[in-house]
XYZ file of C-alpha atoms in Angstrom:
597
model
C 0.569 6.787 6.308
C 2.527 4.167 4.063
C 1.497 4.064 0.124
C 2.743 1.179 -2.166
C 4.626 1.636 -5.588
C 3.447 1.238 -8.867
C 5.537 -2.143 -10.890
C 8.592 -1.047 -11.947
C 8.393 2.111 -11.603
C 10.201 4.166 -8.768
C 7.940 7.355 -7.635
C 7.073 9.842 -4.711
C 3.775 9.009 -3.965
C 2.896 10.779 0.251
C 4.031 13.507 2.497
C 3.501 10.416 5.163
C 4.248 7.493 3.315
C 6.379 5.314 2.329
C 6.629 2.040 -0.265
C 5.479 -1.704 0.218
C 2.739 -3.652 -1.268
C -0.109 -2.730 -2.386
C -1.894 -5.320 -0.022
C -0.137 -3.743 2.823
C -1.783 -0.351 1.849
C -5.092 -1.629 0.805
C -5.540 -3.028 4.591
C -4.521 -0.201 6.486
C -6.788 1.900 3.997
C -9.440 -0.566 4.785
C -9.243 -1.418 8.270
C -8.871 -0.297 11.733
C -6.533 -0.697 15.151
C -8.685 -2.524 17.575
C -9.571 0.626 20.474
C -9.158 -1.518 23.306
C -8.263 2.066 24.845
C -11.932 2.980 24.334
C -12.878 -0.296 26.716
C -14.552 -1.469 23.415
C -13.940 -5.425 22.949
C -12.003 -6.971 20.397
C -13.584 -6.826 17.405
C -13.502 -6.685 13.689
C -13.549 -2.904 12.216
C -16.956 -1.839 10.718
C -20.893 -2.594 10.679
C -22.081 -5.873 9.296
C -26.337 -5.566 8.662
C -28.540 -5.369 12.166
C -25.828 -3.897 14.235
C -26.363 -0.325 15.520
C -23.718 2.164 16.389
C -21.530 1.734 19.092
C -22.103 5.173 21.485
C -19.176 7.396 21.744
C -17.377 7.466 25.275
C -17.864 11.504 26.017
C -14.566 11.870 25.925
C -14.219 11.916 22.138
C -17.801 12.720 21.783
C -17.429 16.904 20.524
C -14.948 15.524 18.086
C -17.601 13.165 16.259
C -20.283 15.638 16.550
C -17.744 17.882 14.772
C -17.099 15.643 11.584
C -14.895 17.641 9.943
C -11.475 19.715 10.882
C -8.972 21.417 9.564
C -5.310 19.828 8.573
C -2.333 22.382 8.082
C 0.857 21.390 6.824
C 2.839 23.784 6.700
C 6.836 24.319 7.119
C 9.941 25.869 5.787
C 9.611 24.047 2.567
C 6.995 25.957 1.180
C 9.180 28.312 -0.010
C 10.315 25.670 -2.205
C 6.379 25.110 -3.048
C 7.855 21.058 -2.871
C 6.159 18.807 0.052
C 7.329 18.843 3.334
C 9.632 15.942 4.803
C 9.307 13.658 1.461
C 11.127 16.309 -1.063
C 14.324 16.130 1.221
C 17.129 14.476 0.230
C 17.850 10.834 2.232
C 20.423 11.627 4.917
C 19.472 8.184 6.869
C 19.540 4.398 5.513
C 16.832 3.342 7.868
C 14.471 6.168 6.687
C 12.392 5.917 2.956
C 12.416 9.546 1.530
C 14.537 10.884 -0.655
C 13.518 13.745 -2.546
C 15.027 16.132 -4.889
C 16.105 19.060 -2.278
C 19.796 18.274 -1.051
C 19.450 18.223 2.551
C 22.028 20.508 2.946
C 19.884 22.703 1.278
C 16.913 21.626 2.481
C 17.854 21.685 5.975
C 18.366 25.548 6.111
C 15.404 27.210 4.300
C 14.571 27.725 8.058
C 16.654 30.678 7.863
C 15.014 32.336 4.996
C 11.542 31.553 6.619
C 9.541 34.758 7.828
C 6.301 34.572 6.773
C 5.401 37.974 8.063
C 1.938 37.782 6.703
C 0.688 34.479 9.325
C -2.654 35.355 11.207
C -3.314 32.667 13.363
C -6.465 34.248 14.313
C -7.447 34.681 10.612
C -6.447 30.769 9.714
C -9.252 29.617 12.288
C -11.953 31.973 10.999
C -11.469 30.419 7.734
C -11.689 27.038 9.305
C -14.700 27.766 11.486
C -16.200 29.951 8.533
C -15.830 26.441 6.469
C -17.675 24.960 9.606
C -15.078 23.162 11.229
C -14.914 22.242 14.954
C -10.816 21.516 15.239
C -7.651 21.963 13.644
C -5.009 19.807 14.051
C -1.290 21.544 13.044
C 2.067 20.578 12.450
C 3.677 20.885 14.648
C 6.397 19.001 13.882
C 7.059 16.478 10.467
C 9.137 14.101 9.107
C 11.397 16.550 8.465
C 12.102 17.728 12.322
C 11.832 21.382 12.220
C 9.851 22.775 15.008
C 7.257 25.324 14.935
C 8.055 26.369 18.702
C 11.109 27.940 20.590
C 12.263 24.162 21.837
C 14.856 23.622 24.470
C 15.757 20.142 22.340
C 16.970 21.667 19.337
C 17.492 24.920 17.797
C 16.501 23.752 14.216
C 13.473 25.550 14.915
C 11.283 28.266 14.744
C 13.107 31.242 17.585
C 15.891 30.460 14.991
C 14.079 31.940 12.481
C 14.066 35.662 10.685
C 10.668 35.176 12.058
C 11.042 33.954 16.153
C 7.400 33.994 16.791
C 6.177 30.759 18.636
C 3.476 30.066 16.305
C 2.391 27.363 18.306
C 1.053 30.000 21.464
C -0.522 31.905 18.609
C -2.407 28.851 17.405
C -3.961 28.074 20.579
C -4.683 31.396 22.347
C -6.692 32.052 18.694
C -8.516 28.948 19.223
C -9.476 29.694 23.013
C -10.947 33.138 22.134
C -12.809 32.102 18.698
C -13.725 28.684 20.550
C -12.193 25.859 17.920
C -10.621 22.744 20.001
C -7.006 22.807 18.947
C -4.957 19.625 17.983
C -1.275 18.824 17.396
C 0.683 16.857 14.210
C 3.502 15.818 16.077
C 6.230 13.117 13.514
C 7.779 10.809 15.735
C 10.225 9.857 12.724
C 12.634 12.352 12.533
C 14.995 12.053 9.362
C 16.950 14.683 9.942
C 17.903 13.249 13.849
C 21.660 12.070 13.333
C 20.282 9.169 16.273
C 17.139 8.350 14.809
C 16.665 4.176 14.442
C 20.480 3.532 14.877
C 22.290 1.929 17.867
C 21.681 5.652 19.795
C 18.088 5.700 19.106
C 17.062 6.015 23.055
C 18.703 9.323 22.923
C 16.301 10.497 20.210
C 13.128 8.449 22.084
C 14.393 11.179 25.263
C 14.449 13.553 23.140
C 11.003 13.130 21.070
C 9.590 12.466 25.085
C 10.871 15.926 25.826
C 9.464 17.737 22.439
C 5.788 16.109 23.083
C 6.412 17.074 27.038
C 6.785 20.714 25.722
C 3.955 20.650 23.557
C 2.050 19.163 25.698
C 2.453 21.514 28.727
C 3.003 24.776 27.256
C -0.002 25.671 25.275
C -2.520 25.340 27.452
C -5.367 23.070 27.166
C -4.665 20.435 23.551
C -7.600 18.619 22.660
C -6.089 16.226 20.262
C -2.408 14.670 19.122
C -2.263 13.241 16.353
C 0.760 11.440 15.348
C 1.894 9.879 12.214
C 4.323 7.307 10.785
C 6.506 6.245 7.766
C 6.139 2.778 7.396
C 9.079 1.751 9.329
C 10.350 0.406 12.562
C 7.830 2.477 15.133
C 11.130 2.686 17.688
C 9.443 5.402 19.766
C 8.706 3.495 23.733
C 5.270 4.068 22.525
C 3.890 2.685 26.322
C 5.593 5.197 28.273
C 4.849 7.865 24.831
C 1.039 7.032 25.121
C 1.052 7.240 29.366
C 3.067 10.713 29.458
C 1.277 12.189 26.718
C -1.579 10.596 28.883
C -0.818 12.277 31.728
C 0.192 15.764 31.196
C -3.127 16.416 28.875
C -6.110 13.631 30.818
C -9.119 14.456 28.410
C -7.132 14.134 25.010
C -7.896 12.283 22.440
C -4.874 9.904 20.067
C -4.964 8.718 16.742
C -3.733 5.267 15.970
C -0.807 5.988 13.994
C 2.067 6.348 16.663
C 2.578 2.351 17.054
C 2.150 1.973 13.023
C 5.272 -0.128 10.964
C 5.954 -1.807 7.819
C 3.965 -5.170 8.899
C 1.034 -3.397 10.370
C -2.524 -3.997 9.396
C -6.200 -3.347 10.239
C -5.653 -6.165 13.203
C -3.360 -4.588 15.100
C -4.307 -4.189 18.427
C -3.090 -0.657 20.447
C -4.392 -0.055 23.809
C -4.416 3.805 24.006
C -5.555 4.990 20.810
C -9.087 6.227 19.940
C -9.762 6.538 16.038
C -7.624 5.544 13.049
C -7.263 7.067 10.201
C -7.150 6.657 6.246
C -5.360 8.640 4.316
C -6.336 10.631 0.651
C -10.078 7.808 1.064
C -13.134 7.545 3.102
C -13.157 4.191 4.659
C -16.315 1.798 4.628
C -18.485 2.463 6.440
C -17.610 1.448 10.027
C -20.017 2.905 13.221
C -18.677 0.371 15.796
C -14.697 2.103 15.658
C -14.435 5.915 15.263
C -12.318 7.155 12.194
C -11.075 9.969 10.572
C -10.195 10.244 6.956
C -7.547 12.646 6.125
C -7.318 14.277 2.642
C -6.181 17.493 0.560
C -7.572 20.389 -0.648
C -4.753 20.448 -2.972
C -6.182 19.621 -6.651
C -2.547 17.569 -7.028
C -2.924 15.709 -3.741
C -0.279 17.849 -2.017
C -0.120 18.588 1.813
C 1.765 21.287 1.820
C 2.158 24.915 -0.569
C 2.126 23.204 -3.555
C 3.380 26.439 -5.637
C 1.268 29.243 -7.440
C 0.518 26.603 -10.041
C -1.496 24.073 -8.130
C -5.400 23.969 -8.138
C -8.076 23.098 -5.500
C -10.455 20.171 -6.210
C -13.665 21.128 -7.435
C -16.428 22.201 -4.832
C -18.341 18.653 -5.294
C -15.634 16.829 -4.306
C -15.286 17.969 -1.297
C -18.389 17.934 -0.302
C -19.042 14.464 -1.866
C -16.054 13.815 0.931
C -17.441 15.314 3.090
C -20.619 13.785 3.381
C -19.399 10.469 2.094
C -17.283 10.160 5.535
C -20.303 11.204 7.805
C -22.513 8.950 5.876
C -19.882 6.095 6.939
C -19.886 7.294 10.686
C -16.291 9.065 10.539
C -15.017 12.461 10.179
C -12.817 14.723 7.358
C -9.685 15.691 8.452
C -9.157 18.483 5.043
C -5.767 19.678 4.462
C -4.416 23.221 2.970
C -0.943 24.301 2.904
C 0.253 27.851 3.828
C 2.467 29.473 1.765
C 5.861 31.064 2.566
C 4.372 34.239 3.869
C 1.988 32.553 6.188
C -1.030 32.821 4.265
C -3.678 30.264 3.190
C -4.152 30.242 -0.496
C -6.874 32.386 -1.750
C -7.653 29.716 -3.823
C -8.700 27.027 -1.095
C -10.677 30.228 1.490
C -12.638 30.340 -1.571
C -12.965 26.650 -1.600
C -13.683 26.598 2.044
C -15.728 29.191 2.478
C -18.099 27.856 -0.739
C -18.030 24.632 1.732
C -18.897 26.650 4.480
C -22.178 28.145 2.771
C -22.967 24.262 1.631
C -22.870 23.966 6.058
C -25.350 26.689 6.647
C -27.702 25.255 4.425
C -26.987 21.247 4.828
C -24.781 21.179 8.742
C -27.944 20.071 10.314
C -27.676 16.929 8.650
C -23.619 16.309 8.879
C -23.082 17.967 12.562
C -23.810 15.880 15.906
C -24.884 12.872 13.644
C -24.188 9.797 13.366
C -24.094 7.258 10.205
C -26.757 5.578 8.770
C -29.018 3.571 9.141
C -28.859 2.863 5.232
C -25.742 1.897 4.449
C -23.359 4.043 1.792
C -24.318 2.416 -1.470
C -24.831 4.235 -4.822
C -27.615 6.513 -4.623
C -25.444 8.370 -1.729
C -25.201 7.898 2.332
C -27.640 8.390 4.747
C -27.139 10.239 8.581
C -29.168 10.358 11.581
C -29.961 12.354 14.871
C -32.801 12.197 17.127
C -35.792 11.236 15.156
C -34.651 12.654 11.317
C -32.964 10.613 8.951
C -30.879 12.586 6.467
C -30.628 10.944 3.347
C -28.014 12.543 1.252
C -28.899 11.064 -2.802
C -26.521 11.147 -5.248
C -28.025 8.940 -7.945
C -31.025 9.040 -9.216
C -31.043 5.599 -11.441
C -34.869 5.271 -11.369
C -37.250 8.388 -10.696
C -37.756 6.292 -7.625
C -35.290 5.835 -4.827
C -36.432 2.298 -2.933
C -34.788 1.756 0.447
C -35.077 -1.427 3.131
C -37.871 -1.120 5.587
C -36.875 0.282 8.802
C -38.698 -0.415 12.358
C -40.474 2.943 12.155
C -42.633 4.901 10.777
C -41.718 7.806 8.910
C -44.129 10.812 10.123
C -43.371 13.592 7.524
C -40.264 15.013 5.110
C -38.597 18.282 4.264
C -36.142 18.812 1.209
C -32.862 21.072 3.188
C -32.519 23.051 0.352
C -37.241 23.192 0.403
C -40.059 21.484 -0.530
C -40.674 17.792 0.238
C -40.574 14.524 -1.377
C -43.187 11.630 -1.855
C -42.470 9.316 0.091
C -44.877 5.520 0.474
C -43.544 3.305 3.381
C -44.863 -0.058 3.034
C -43.677 -3.345 5.029
C -42.027 -3.590 1.868
C -39.486 -0.811 1.916
C -39.785 3.088 1.417
C -40.158 4.798 -1.760
C -38.803 8.062 -2.406
C -39.789 9.982 -5.454
C -38.245 13.828 -5.448
C -39.380 16.231 -8.781
C -36.733 17.195 -10.982
C -36.652 21.014 -10.137
C -36.329 19.816 -6.347
C -33.265 18.030 -7.112
C -29.666 19.165 -5.873
C -26.077 19.251 -6.821
C -23.977 17.092 -5.864
C -27.231 15.648 -3.655
C -30.348 16.254 -2.634
C -30.545 16.198 1.124
C -34.100 14.993 2.604
C -34.945 14.979 6.084
C -37.538 11.870 6.615
C -39.175 12.393 10.517
C -39.699 9.176 12.246
C -41.692 8.605 15.201
C -39.356 6.874 17.257
C -35.098 7.406 18.084
C -33.254 6.884 14.434
C -30.184 5.714 16.529
C -31.658 2.508 17.348
C -32.021 1.242 13.844
C -30.048 -1.412 12.759
C -27.960 -0.338 9.825
C -29.492 -1.444 6.401
C -27.451 -2.803 3.049
C -28.611 -0.849 -0.269
C -28.797 -2.702 -3.274
C -27.515 -1.264 -5.907
C -28.531 -1.193 -10.249
C -27.449 -4.484 -11.575
C -23.514 -4.714 -12.355
C -22.963 -4.954 -16.170
C -19.384 -5.134 -16.086
C -19.633 -8.427 -13.597
C -20.184 -11.112 -16.479
C -17.859 -9.408 -19.176
C -14.753 -9.849 -21.255
C -12.042 -7.185 -21.370
C -8.941 -5.541 -23.834
C -6.900 -3.369 -24.015
C -4.514 -1.457 -25.773
C -1.607 -2.029 -23.579
C -0.527 -4.446 -20.501
C 1.901 -3.564 -18.369
C 5.309 -5.920 -19.591
C 2.432 -8.564 -20.987
C 2.272 -9.601 -17.149
C -1.337 -11.341 -17.050
C -1.663 -10.164 -13.343
C -2.474 -6.773 -14.770
C -4.335 -7.247 -17.700
C -7.381 -5.388 -18.788
C -9.750 -8.274 -16.953
C -8.736 -7.144 -13.599
C -10.317 -3.527 -13.930
C -13.402 -5.853 -14.193
C -13.163 -8.664 -12.114
C -14.970 -7.068 -9.013
C -11.527 -7.299 -7.000
C -10.393 -3.509 -5.717
C -7.144 -5.217 -4.364
C -6.515 -5.745 -8.446
C -5.975 -4.139 -11.576
C -5.679 -3.016 -14.726
C -1.857 -1.175 -15.647
C 0.236 0.072 -18.528
C 4.046 0.466 -19.295
C 5.932 3.159 -17.498
C 5.910 6.245 -20.406
C 2.345 5.719 -21.637
C 0.182 8.688 -21.575
C -2.527 7.709 -24.241
C -4.008 4.111 -23.215
C -7.911 2.112 -24.154
C -9.817 -0.341 -22.208
C -13.030 -2.045 -23.372
C -15.586 -4.142 -22.203
C -17.687 -6.327 -24.359
C -20.882 -7.154 -22.608
C -21.504 -10.169 -24.978
C -25.006 -8.687 -26.211
C -26.585 -5.217 -25.754
C -26.945 -3.612 -22.682
C -28.803 -0.186 -21.447
C -27.005 2.106 -19.200
C -26.189 5.875 -17.923
C -23.380 5.254 -15.532
C -20.250 4.562 -15.469
C -17.869 4.201 -12.110
C -13.766 4.217 -12.517
C -11.564 3.747 -9.886
C -7.749 4.587 -10.024
C -5.226 2.466 -8.469
C -2.973 5.329 -7.074
C -4.987 8.312 -7.033
C -2.402 10.675 -5.097
C -0.293 10.498 -8.021
C -2.782 11.722 -10.081
C -1.948 10.714 -13.143
C -4.836 10.751 -16.001
C -5.346 13.998 -16.913
C -8.184 13.712 -19.570
C -10.901 10.853 -20.639
C -13.834 9.451 -22.376
C -16.386 7.162 -22.220
C -17.322 5.797 -25.734
C -19.733 3.371 -27.004
C -19.236 1.340 -29.931
C -22.331 1.398 -32.595
C -22.282 1.235 -36.596
C -18.964 0.886 -36.420
C -17.683 3.594 -35.148
C -16.871 4.910 -31.566
C -19.296 8.113 -30.067
C -18.304 9.574 -27.178
C -20.900 9.509 -24.464
C -18.751 11.510 -21.520
C -16.010 13.763 -21.303
C -14.213 13.768 -17.727
C -10.820 15.625 -16.564
C -8.720 14.814 -13.613
C -10.270 10.509 -11.914
C -8.992 11.180 -8.112
C -9.490 7.635 -6.396
C -13.220 7.747 -7.887
C -15.123 9.442 -11.014
C -18.818 8.863 -12.218
C -19.520 9.506 -15.449
C -23.412 9.937 -16.286
C -25.397 10.641 -19.640
C -28.364 10.087 -21.707
C -29.369 6.140 -21.263
C -27.794 4.022 -24.561
C -27.952 0.817 -25.568
C -24.855 -1.048 -26.792
C -22.522 -4.135 -26.407
C -19.116 -2.661 -25.992
C -17.873 0.679 -24.084
C -14.419 2.021 -24.053
C -12.936 3.979 -21.407
C -10.123 5.950 -23.648
C -7.932 7.814 -21.714
C -6.608 10.831 -24.030
C -4.172 11.990 -21.794
C -1.669 10.838 -18.707
C 1.095 11.997 -16.646
C 2.103 8.352 -16.991
C 1.274 4.765 -17.540
C -2.496 5.054 -16.540
C -3.505 2.126 -13.598
C -7.047 1.668 -13.199
C -8.367 -0.986 -10.119
C -12.614 -1.027 -11.115
C -14.089 0.065 -13.961
C -18.084 -0.697 -13.678
C -20.770 0.031 -15.618
C -24.162 -0.278 -14.222
C -27.968 -0.440 -15.403
C -29.938 2.289 -15.831
C -32.588 1.094 -13.383
C -33.095 -0.864 -10.554
C -33.742 -4.516 -11.526
């Protein structure tokens, strides 16, 4: 995935990414390829209110019904605890990776790679216990290391002390326990001396032969996950797609083989089946299939991040899963095994906790479509058969009000036990759940209808009043005093703009003045470049009687954080960043009224 660069600051930002403009990054994350290969008419991705979900082709229905898969990033680099491929020093001027490990060191790690604790069946049973229906394994990442005994290169698993064919063991284990098999394959190869040179045709021949090997030697391959690095896509794409399709006629392919520096969400591909937002949930889209790839690691690492790397909180993981399903997409959640061949125990524990949640609530995720109530501050909805599942996150008022639908609600149940009070009129639907029946991070209510829920057009849901829309902002620091990074950029309602601070800043504050006292109890913060995980500790404070009063104390913000506190009436609120790894930058700071007007 392409990642962008903070102003005046050179950083390593992603396993898949490079550094391009923020506009390109935003358009890629928010958009999709047009999937002509699915026999869909050309259209803008996404869904406007009034549309119904486009049926999935039979070939990809298993994938869509699963809604949840395991991404596995692994390689000899796990010996170092640093990021896969991106930690390798650059040896090719046509690629953008340039990490701290000298190439002669990185490229020889495979000689020490001996993961004797690797157990393919145990890995996949972890995925199965988590409620996942498929896995995608890094058969080849951008560093060029091959996890099978290839005839195209000696830089492969057969030439390690381990020697075992990892792809063979994974595919056999998947067949045994009933998971679908996917190979991640990076067409970019930063180690190959012919890549993006005048000899690129020799590279392409090797690359296609590598694909041919992994498509013919391991039985049925259900999915191939191509990647890209932001450079020119010189992969003979047309013939590469056709070759894969001829070898595995039912295979599903993502959209990244065609992506390059100029890629955006209007780019068309005649072969891809779905698009792939990275580290971010896509906007609601029930017309073109999509899958968000996100990491379990608290530092957003893809490969093993070392013994001090943690995992994301359970609630955050569940929000990723539920938000993907509610947006009508999949979640591909990544793990990074150790050099010994084990998924770190803290990651296994978190996946088992997700699995315990799926045991109770999985019916509201698997086999569903998003909607008909589109994601909003209340939460999300999913649907299948004659049931709408409401995943209610926020209770800004005791009653949740939803738009009217052309169906009658005939009954309801709360999946954790009990029932809600539901009132339906021509104006809409009102949901009320007793406080002792609410659960975190979501209260899931199943509404039973007198008709098929899939045929109900999608509906926008009104959010609480946004108090920051007409406010003014001030801050302790502005990035080199440039107006395009001024504090009002965080409250202008435009996610493309942001408030930014100088490099090296570790503490900062952003103040918002509503102009007159307003009542509120919830704040949403969106951090620009969440993959950098800069902000470590922050507080939400209000100015009252001449002093600042702390209302909320939070930890890492990630892509988005919501702070809830007892309702308060105040004119000025402050985001006080108490600890940041580097100059913090905020794309949106939103304060909502306590109730929907």
